Amino acid sequence: MVGAKAKYGVEKAARAILGDDIIYPYEVNEMRGFHYSDEQQYRTPSNEVLEWCKTNGCAIMPAPPNPMSLLDIQKWQKKLFNLNPFFPDRWYAHENFANEDKTTSGEWLAIRKDLIPNSTGKTWKGQLGLLPYKTKMYVPNAAELVWFLTTYRVVRDVQLLKYEYTRTSSMKRDENHVHLGQGDGIDLT
């Protein structure tokens, strides 16, 4: 196990690069009540990864300790969703993506905090063409993006993508991509 001084030094160096745009497992534990294993708890991405995140407008945080679907996250964090009390099951409750697309578990998620410039109004293929060339950047699924947005909001008290919608890699039955954003809460179209 990593000593407290060593852990603090690594975290301080990471924060010097990303500031508040790195969220550690212990912060998720404190705000969301999850428990990460010791192995998950004390890892830190390399400086190269942190610099890449800074350059590409990404924040980085741990995925949940176990894979979660969009509906798992919604059940657990209802207050952050735009839910009608008369219709608590949203349109997506019976869509495959809401149950089957899941977050990774225990890995780091690096996701852009805003829309890729000049990406609105483009086709799916056109938007994919805007991803930085020769990187591992990909379009997250709905569960990954919901985890990211809700965790950032709970831990940092900052609402990303406010009044903006972004396309996810998740697909609806009609074979259109799920769009996700936040007004007063998480909303999907």
PDB file of C-alpha atoms in Angstrom:
ATOM      1  CA  MET A   1       0.000   0.000   0.000  1.00  0.00           C
ATOM      2  CA  VAL A   2       1.136   3.534  -0.754  1.00  0.00           C
ATOM      3  CA  GLY A   3       2.135   5.660   2.239  1.00  0.00           C
ATOM      4  CA  ALA A   4       0.172   8.801   3.059  1.00  0.00           C
ATOM      5  CA  LYS A   5       3.090  11.156   2.223  1.00  0.00           C
ATOM      6  CA  ALA A   6       3.762   9.453  -1.103  1.00  0.00           C
ATOM      7  CA  LYS A   7       0.043   9.472  -1.975  1.00  0.00           C
ATOM      8  CA  TYR A   8      -0.216  13.175  -1.095  1.00  0.00           C
ATOM      9  CA  GLY A   9       2.844  13.995  -3.231  1.00  0.00           C
ATOM     10  CA  VAL A  10       1.436  12.156  -6.250  1.00  0.00           C
ATOM     11  CA  GLU A  11      -1.957  13.811  -5.827  1.00  0.00           C
ATOM     12  CA  LYS A  12      -0.360  17.256  -5.418  1.00  0.00           C
ATOM     13  CA  ALA A  13       1.620  16.748  -8.650  1.00  0.00           C
ATOM     14  CA  ALA A  14      -1.525  15.608 -10.500  1.00  0.00           C
ATOM     15  CA  ARG A  15      -3.492  18.608  -9.222  1.00  0.00           C
ATOM     16  CA  ALA A  16      -0.683  20.907 -10.376  1.00  0.00           C
ATOM     17  CA  ILE A  17      -1.487  19.698 -13.904  1.00  0.00           C
ATOM     18  CA  LEU A  18      -5.293  19.329 -13.840  1.00  0.00           C
ATOM     19  CA  GLY A  19      -6.439  21.276 -10.780  1.00  0.00           C
ATOM     20  CA  ASP A  20     -10.009  20.333  -9.896  1.00  0.00           C
ATOM     21  CA  ASP A  21     -10.378  18.383 -13.137  1.00  0.00           C
ATOM     22  CA  ILE A  22      -9.042  15.239 -11.489  1.00  0.00           C
ATOM     23  CA  ILE A  23     -11.345  13.479  -9.077  1.00  0.00           C
ATOM     24  CA  TYR A  24      -9.851  10.762  -6.909  1.00  0.00           C
ATOM     25  CA  PRO A  25     -11.589   7.599  -5.688  1.00  0.00           C
ATOM     26  CA  TYR A  26     -11.574   8.831  -2.084  1.00  0.00           C
ATOM     27  CA  GLU A  27     -13.558  11.913  -3.216  1.00  0.00           C
ATOM     28  CA  VAL A  28     -16.129   9.676  -4.890  1.00  0.00           C
ATOM     29  CA  ASN A  29     -16.234   7.558  -1.710  1.00  0.00           C
ATOM     30  CA  GLU A  30     -16.913  10.639   0.422  1.00  0.00           C
ATOM     31  CA  MET A  31     -19.635  12.088  -1.798  1.00  0.00           C
ATOM     32  CA  ARG A  32     -21.245   8.991  -3.280  1.00  0.00           C
ATOM     33  CA  GLY A  33     -20.680   6.313  -0.646  1.00  0.00           C
ATOM     34  CA  PHE A  34     -18.850   3.855  -2.887  1.00  0.00           C
ATOM     35  CA  HIS A  35     -15.900   1.767  -1.799  1.00  0.00           C
ATOM     36  CA  TYR A  36     -12.936   1.229  -4.085  1.00  0.00           C
ATOM     37  CA  SER A  37     -10.416  -1.529  -3.472  1.00  0.00           C
ATOM     38  CA  ASP A  38      -6.967  -0.509  -2.199  1.00  0.00           C
ATOM     39  CA  GLU A  39      -5.603  -1.153  -5.685  1.00  0.00           C
ATOM     40  CA  GLN A  40      -8.234   1.137  -7.251  1.00  0.00           C
ATOM     41  CA  GLN A  41      -7.907   3.707  -4.469  1.00  0.00           C
ATOM     42  CA  TYR A  42      -4.223   4.505  -4.802  1.00  0.00           C
ATOM     43  CA  ARG A  43      -3.592   4.554  -8.538  1.00  0.00           C
ATOM     44  CA  THR A  44      -2.909   7.790 -10.352  1.00  0.00           C
ATOM     45  CA  PRO A  45      -2.713   8.242 -14.116  1.00  0.00           C
ATOM     46  CA  SER A  46       0.702   9.070 -15.565  1.00  0.00           C
ATOM     47  CA  ASN A  47       1.742  12.685 -16.089  1.00  0.00           C
ATOM     48  CA  GLU A  48       1.508  12.009 -19.829  1.00  0.00           C
ATOM     49  CA  VAL A  49      -2.193  11.089 -19.453  1.00  0.00           C
ATOM     50  CA  LEU A  50      -2.833  14.088 -17.204  1.00  0.00           C
ATOM     51  CA  GLU A  51      -1.168  16.468 -19.692  1.00  0.00           C
ATOM     52  CA  TRP A  52      -3.185  14.905 -22.531  1.00  0.00           C
ATOM     53  CA  CYS A  53      -6.392  15.497 -20.549  1.00  0.00           C
ATOM     54  CA  LYS A  54      -5.455  19.118 -19.933  1.00  0.00           C
ATOM     55  CA  THR A  55      -4.601  19.704 -23.609  1.00  0.00           C
ATOM     56  CA  ASN A  56      -7.857  18.080 -24.784  1.00  0.00           C
ATOM     57  CA  GLY A  57     -10.249  19.729 -22.302  1.00  0.00           C
ATOM     58  CA  CYS A  58     -10.936  16.542 -20.363  1.00  0.00           C
ATOM     59  CA  ALA A  59     -11.548  15.922 -16.700  1.00  0.00           C
ATOM     60  CA  ILE A  60     -10.556  12.552 -15.286  1.00  0.00           C
ATOM     61  CA  MET A  61     -12.209  10.483 -12.596  1.00  0.00           C
ATOM     62  CA  PRO A  62     -12.605   6.857 -11.583  1.00  0.00           C
ATOM     63  CA  ALA A  63     -15.409   4.816 -13.090  1.00  0.00           C
ATOM     64  CA  PRO A  64     -17.576   3.179 -10.413  1.00  0.00           C
ATOM     65  CA  PRO A  65     -16.037   0.198  -8.578  1.00  0.00           C
ATOM     66  CA  ASN A  66     -18.484  -2.084 -10.446  1.00  0.00           C
ATOM     67  CA  PRO A  67     -20.058  -1.599 -13.900  1.00  0.00           C
ATOM     68  CA  MET A  68     -23.277   0.414 -13.805  1.00  0.00           C
ATOM     69  CA  SER A  69     -25.992   0.992 -16.401  1.00  0.00           C
ATOM     70  CA  LEU A  70     -27.774   4.294 -16.928  1.00  0.00           C
ATOM     71  CA  LEU A  71     -30.776   2.965 -14.970  1.00  0.00           C
ATOM     72  CA  ASP A  72     -28.506   1.822 -12.115  1.00  0.00           C
ATOM     73  CA  ILE A  73     -27.096   5.342 -11.853  1.00  0.00           C
ATOM     74  CA  GLN A  74     -30.566   6.900 -12.123  1.00  0.00           C
ATOM     75  CA  LYS A  75     -31.987   4.701  -9.327  1.00  0.00           C
ATOM     76  CA  TRP A  76     -29.095   5.645  -7.138  1.00  0.00           C
ATOM     77  CA  GLN A  77     -29.036   9.376  -7.944  1.00  0.00           C
ATOM     78  CA  LYS A  78     -32.660  10.260  -8.850  1.00  0.00           C
ATOM     79  CA  LYS A  79     -32.455  13.869  -7.682  1.00  0.00           C
ATOM     80  CA  LEU A  80     -30.008  14.720 -10.486  1.00  0.00           C
ATOM     81  CA  PHE A  81     -32.387  13.594 -13.263  1.00  0.00           C
ATOM     82  CA  ASN A  82     -35.322  15.441 -14.812  1.00  0.00           C
ATOM     83  CA  LEU A  83     -37.984  12.992 -13.678  1.00  0.00           C
ATOM     84  CA  ASN A  84     -41.709  13.670 -13.854  1.00  0.00           C
ATOM     85  CA  PRO A  85     -43.305  12.421 -10.604  1.00  0.00           C
ATOM     86  CA  PHE A  86     -46.355  11.265 -12.586  1.00  0.00           C
ATOM     87  CA  PHE A  87     -44.186   9.278 -15.026  1.00  0.00           C
ATOM     88  CA  PRO A  88     -41.112   8.065 -13.074  1.00  0.00           C
ATOM     89  CA  ASP A  89     -40.212   5.589 -15.846  1.00  0.00           C
ATOM     90  CA  ARG A  90     -38.733   7.724 -18.576  1.00  0.00           C
ATOM     91  CA  TRP A  91     -39.017   6.837 -22.273  1.00  0.00           C
ATOM     92  CA  TYR A  92     -35.644   5.117 -22.115  1.00  0.00           C
ATOM     93  CA  ALA A  93     -36.513   2.744 -19.241  1.00  0.00           C
ATOM     94  CA  HIS A  94     -37.366  -0.027 -21.717  1.00  0.00           C
ATOM     95  CA  GLU A  95     -34.630   0.726 -24.232  1.00  0.00           C
ATOM     96  CA  ASN A  96     -31.767  -1.779 -24.437  1.00  0.00           C
ATOM     97  CA  PHE A  97     -29.054   0.851 -24.069  1.00  0.00           C
ATOM     98  CA  ALA A  98     -30.409   1.959 -20.664  1.00  0.00           C
ATOM     99  CA  ASN A  99     -29.791  -1.502 -19.209  1.00  0.00           C
ATOM    100  CA  GLU A 100     -27.049  -2.976 -21.385  1.00  0.00           C
ATOM    101  CA  ASP A 101     -24.602  -0.101 -21.986  1.00  0.00           C
ATOM    102  CA  LYS A 102     -22.503   0.093 -18.828  1.00  0.00           C
ATOM    103  CA  THR A 103     -19.621   1.997 -17.421  1.00  0.00           C
ATOM    104  CA  THR A 104     -16.272   0.323 -17.055  1.00  0.00           C
ATOM    105  CA  SER A 105     -15.328  -0.528 -13.491  1.00  0.00           C
ATOM    106  CA  GLY A 106     -12.480   0.873 -11.453  1.00  0.00           C
ATOM    107  CA  GLU A 107     -10.691   2.356 -14.473  1.00  0.00           C
ATOM    108  CA  TRP A 108     -10.115   6.045 -15.060  1.00  0.00           C
ATOM    109  CA  LEU A 109     -12.603   7.869 -17.282  1.00  0.00           C
ATOM    110  CA  ALA A 110     -11.313  10.885 -19.187  1.00  0.00           C
ATOM    111  CA  ILE A 111     -14.154  12.783 -20.835  1.00  0.00           C
ATOM    112  CA  ARG A 112     -14.328  16.256 -22.402  1.00  0.00           C
ATOM    113  CA  LYS A 113     -16.018  18.822 -20.217  1.00  0.00           C
ATOM    114  CA  ASP A 114     -17.618  20.568 -23.167  1.00  0.00           C
ATOM    115  CA  LEU A 115     -18.618  19.965 -26.765  1.00  0.00           C
ATOM    116  CA  ILE A 116     -15.905  19.479 -29.372  1.00  0.00           C
ATOM    117  CA  PRO A 117     -15.665  22.797 -31.247  1.00  0.00           C
ATOM    118  CA  ASN A 118     -17.633  22.916 -34.518  1.00  0.00           C
ATOM    119  CA  SER A 119     -19.265  19.534 -33.822  1.00  0.00           C
ATOM    120  CA  THR A 120     -22.893  20.610 -33.648  1.00  0.00           C
ATOM    121  CA  GLY A 121     -25.066  20.087 -36.697  1.00  0.00           C
ATOM    122  CA  LYS A 122     -22.764  17.407 -38.106  1.00  0.00           C
ATOM    123  CA  THR A 123     -23.562  13.790 -38.892  1.00  0.00           C
ATOM    124  CA  TRP A 124     -22.237  11.013 -36.658  1.00  0.00           C
ATOM    125  CA  LYS A 125     -19.447  10.340 -39.159  1.00  0.00           C
ATOM    126  CA  GLY A 126     -18.662  14.045 -39.361  1.00  0.00           C
ATOM    127  CA  GLN A 127     -18.426  14.305 -35.581  1.00  0.00           C
ATOM    128  CA  LEU A 128     -16.166  11.252 -35.356  1.00  0.00           C
ATOM    129  CA  GLY A 129     -13.869  12.942 -37.865  1.00  0.00           C
ATOM    130  CA  LEU A 130     -13.341  15.781 -35.357  1.00  0.00           C
ATOM    131  CA  LEU A 131     -11.853  13.518 -32.683  1.00  0.00           C
ATOM    132  CA  PRO A 132      -8.135  14.139 -32.290  1.00  0.00           C
ATOM    133  CA  TYR A 133      -6.225  12.002 -34.770  1.00  0.00           C
ATOM    134  CA  LYS A 134      -4.176   9.093 -33.401  1.00  0.00           C
ATOM    135  CA  THR A 135      -5.619   9.259 -29.881  1.00  0.00           C
ATOM    136  CA  LYS A 136      -7.674   6.834 -27.884  1.00  0.00           C
ATOM    137  CA  MET A 137     -10.473   9.390 -27.618  1.00  0.00           C
ATOM    138  CA  TYR A 138     -13.889   7.886 -28.227  1.00  0.00           C
ATOM    139  CA  VAL A 139     -17.514   8.883 -27.784  1.00  0.00           C
ATOM    140  CA  PRO A 140     -18.740   7.607 -24.401  1.00  0.00           C
ATOM    141  CA  ASN A 141     -21.931   5.613 -24.025  1.00  0.00           C
ATOM    142  CA  ALA A 142     -24.877   7.088 -22.096  1.00  0.00           C
ATOM    143  CA  ALA A 143     -23.976   5.350 -18.821  1.00  0.00           C
ATOM    144  CA  GLU A 144     -20.373   6.597 -18.929  1.00  0.00           C
ATOM    145  CA  LEU A 145     -21.444  10.167 -19.654  1.00  0.00           C
ATOM    146  CA  VAL A 146     -24.156  10.123 -16.973  1.00  0.00           C
ATOM    147  CA  TRP A 147     -21.642   8.768 -14.434  1.00  0.00           C
ATOM    148  CA  PHE A 148     -19.202  11.505 -15.441  1.00  0.00           C
ATOM    149  CA  LEU A 149     -21.737  14.357 -15.310  1.00  0.00           C
ATOM    150  CA  THR A 150     -23.357  13.310 -12.042  1.00  0.00           C
ATOM    151  CA  THR A 151     -20.039  12.588 -10.316  1.00  0.00           C
ATOM    152  CA  TYR A 152     -18.568  15.923 -11.385  1.00  0.00           C
ATOM    153  CA  ARG A 153     -21.700  17.668 -10.150  1.00  0.00           C
ATOM    154  CA  VAL A 154     -21.794  15.869  -6.788  1.00  0.00           C
ATOM    155  CA  VAL A 155     -18.061  16.121  -6.066  1.00  0.00           C
ATOM    156  CA  ARG A 156     -17.227  19.543  -7.587  1.00  0.00           C
ATOM    157  CA  ASP A 157     -20.691  21.168  -7.421  1.00  0.00           C
ATOM    158  CA  VAL A 158     -20.322  22.132 -11.083  1.00  0.00           C
ATOM    159  CA  GLN A 159     -22.876  21.315 -13.764  1.00  0.00           C
ATOM    160  CA  LEU A 160     -21.155  20.498 -17.061  1.00  0.00           C
ATOM    161  CA  LEU A 161     -22.981  20.616 -20.418  1.00  0.00           C
ATOM    162  CA  LYS A 162     -25.582  22.922 -18.932  1.00  0.00           C
ATOM    163  CA  TYR A 163     -28.242  23.580 -21.578  1.00  0.00           C
ATOM    164  CA  GLU A 164     -26.171  21.733 -24.177  1.00  0.00           C
ATOM    165  CA  TYR A 165     -26.804  18.266 -25.560  1.00  0.00           C
ATOM    166  CA  THR A 166     -24.139  15.912 -26.810  1.00  0.00           C
ATOM    167  CA  ARG A 167     -24.432  12.690 -28.766  1.00  0.00           C
ATOM    168  CA  THR A 168     -23.385   9.456 -27.060  1.00  0.00           C
ATOM    169  CA  SER A 169     -22.399   6.152 -28.667  1.00  0.00           C
ATOM    170  CA  SER A 170     -25.553   4.531 -27.211  1.00  0.00           C
ATOM    171  CA  MET A 171     -28.265   3.712 -29.730  1.00  0.00           C
ATOM    172  CA  LYS A 172     -32.053   3.819 -29.352  1.00  0.00           C
ATOM    173  CA  ARG A 173     -34.349   1.220 -30.904  1.00  0.00           C
ATOM    174  CA  ASP A 174     -34.902   3.541 -33.849  1.00  0.00           C
ATOM    175  CA  GLU A 175     -31.117   3.345 -34.478  1.00  0.00           C
ATOM    176  CA  ASN A 176     -30.535   6.991 -33.612  1.00  0.00           C
ATOM    177  CA  HIS A 177     -27.893   7.955 -31.082  1.00  0.00           C
ATOM    178  CA  VAL A 178     -28.922   9.014 -27.597  1.00  0.00           C
ATOM    179  CA  HIS A 179     -28.327  12.702 -26.864  1.00  0.00           C
ATOM    180  CA  LEU A 180     -27.667  13.746 -23.317  1.00  0.00           C
ATOM    181  CA  GLY A 181     -27.422  17.064 -21.516  1.00  0.00           C
ATOM    182  CA  GLN A 182     -28.389  18.974 -18.390  1.00  0.00           C
ATOM    183  CA  GLY A 183     -30.901  21.673 -17.687  1.00  0.00           C
ATOM    184  CA  ASP A 184     -32.061  21.529 -14.128  1.00  0.00           C
ATOM    185  CA  GLY A 185     -31.058  17.857 -14.214  1.00  0.00           C
ATOM    186  CA  ILE A 186     -29.882  15.095 -16.539  1.00  0.00           C
ATOM    187  CA  ASP A 187     -32.090  14.785 -19.600  1.00  0.00           C
ATOM    188  CA  LEU A 188     -31.951  12.389 -22.564  1.00  0.00           C
ATOM    189  CA  THR A 189     -33.405  12.734 -26.041  1.00  0.00           C
TER     190      THR A 189
END
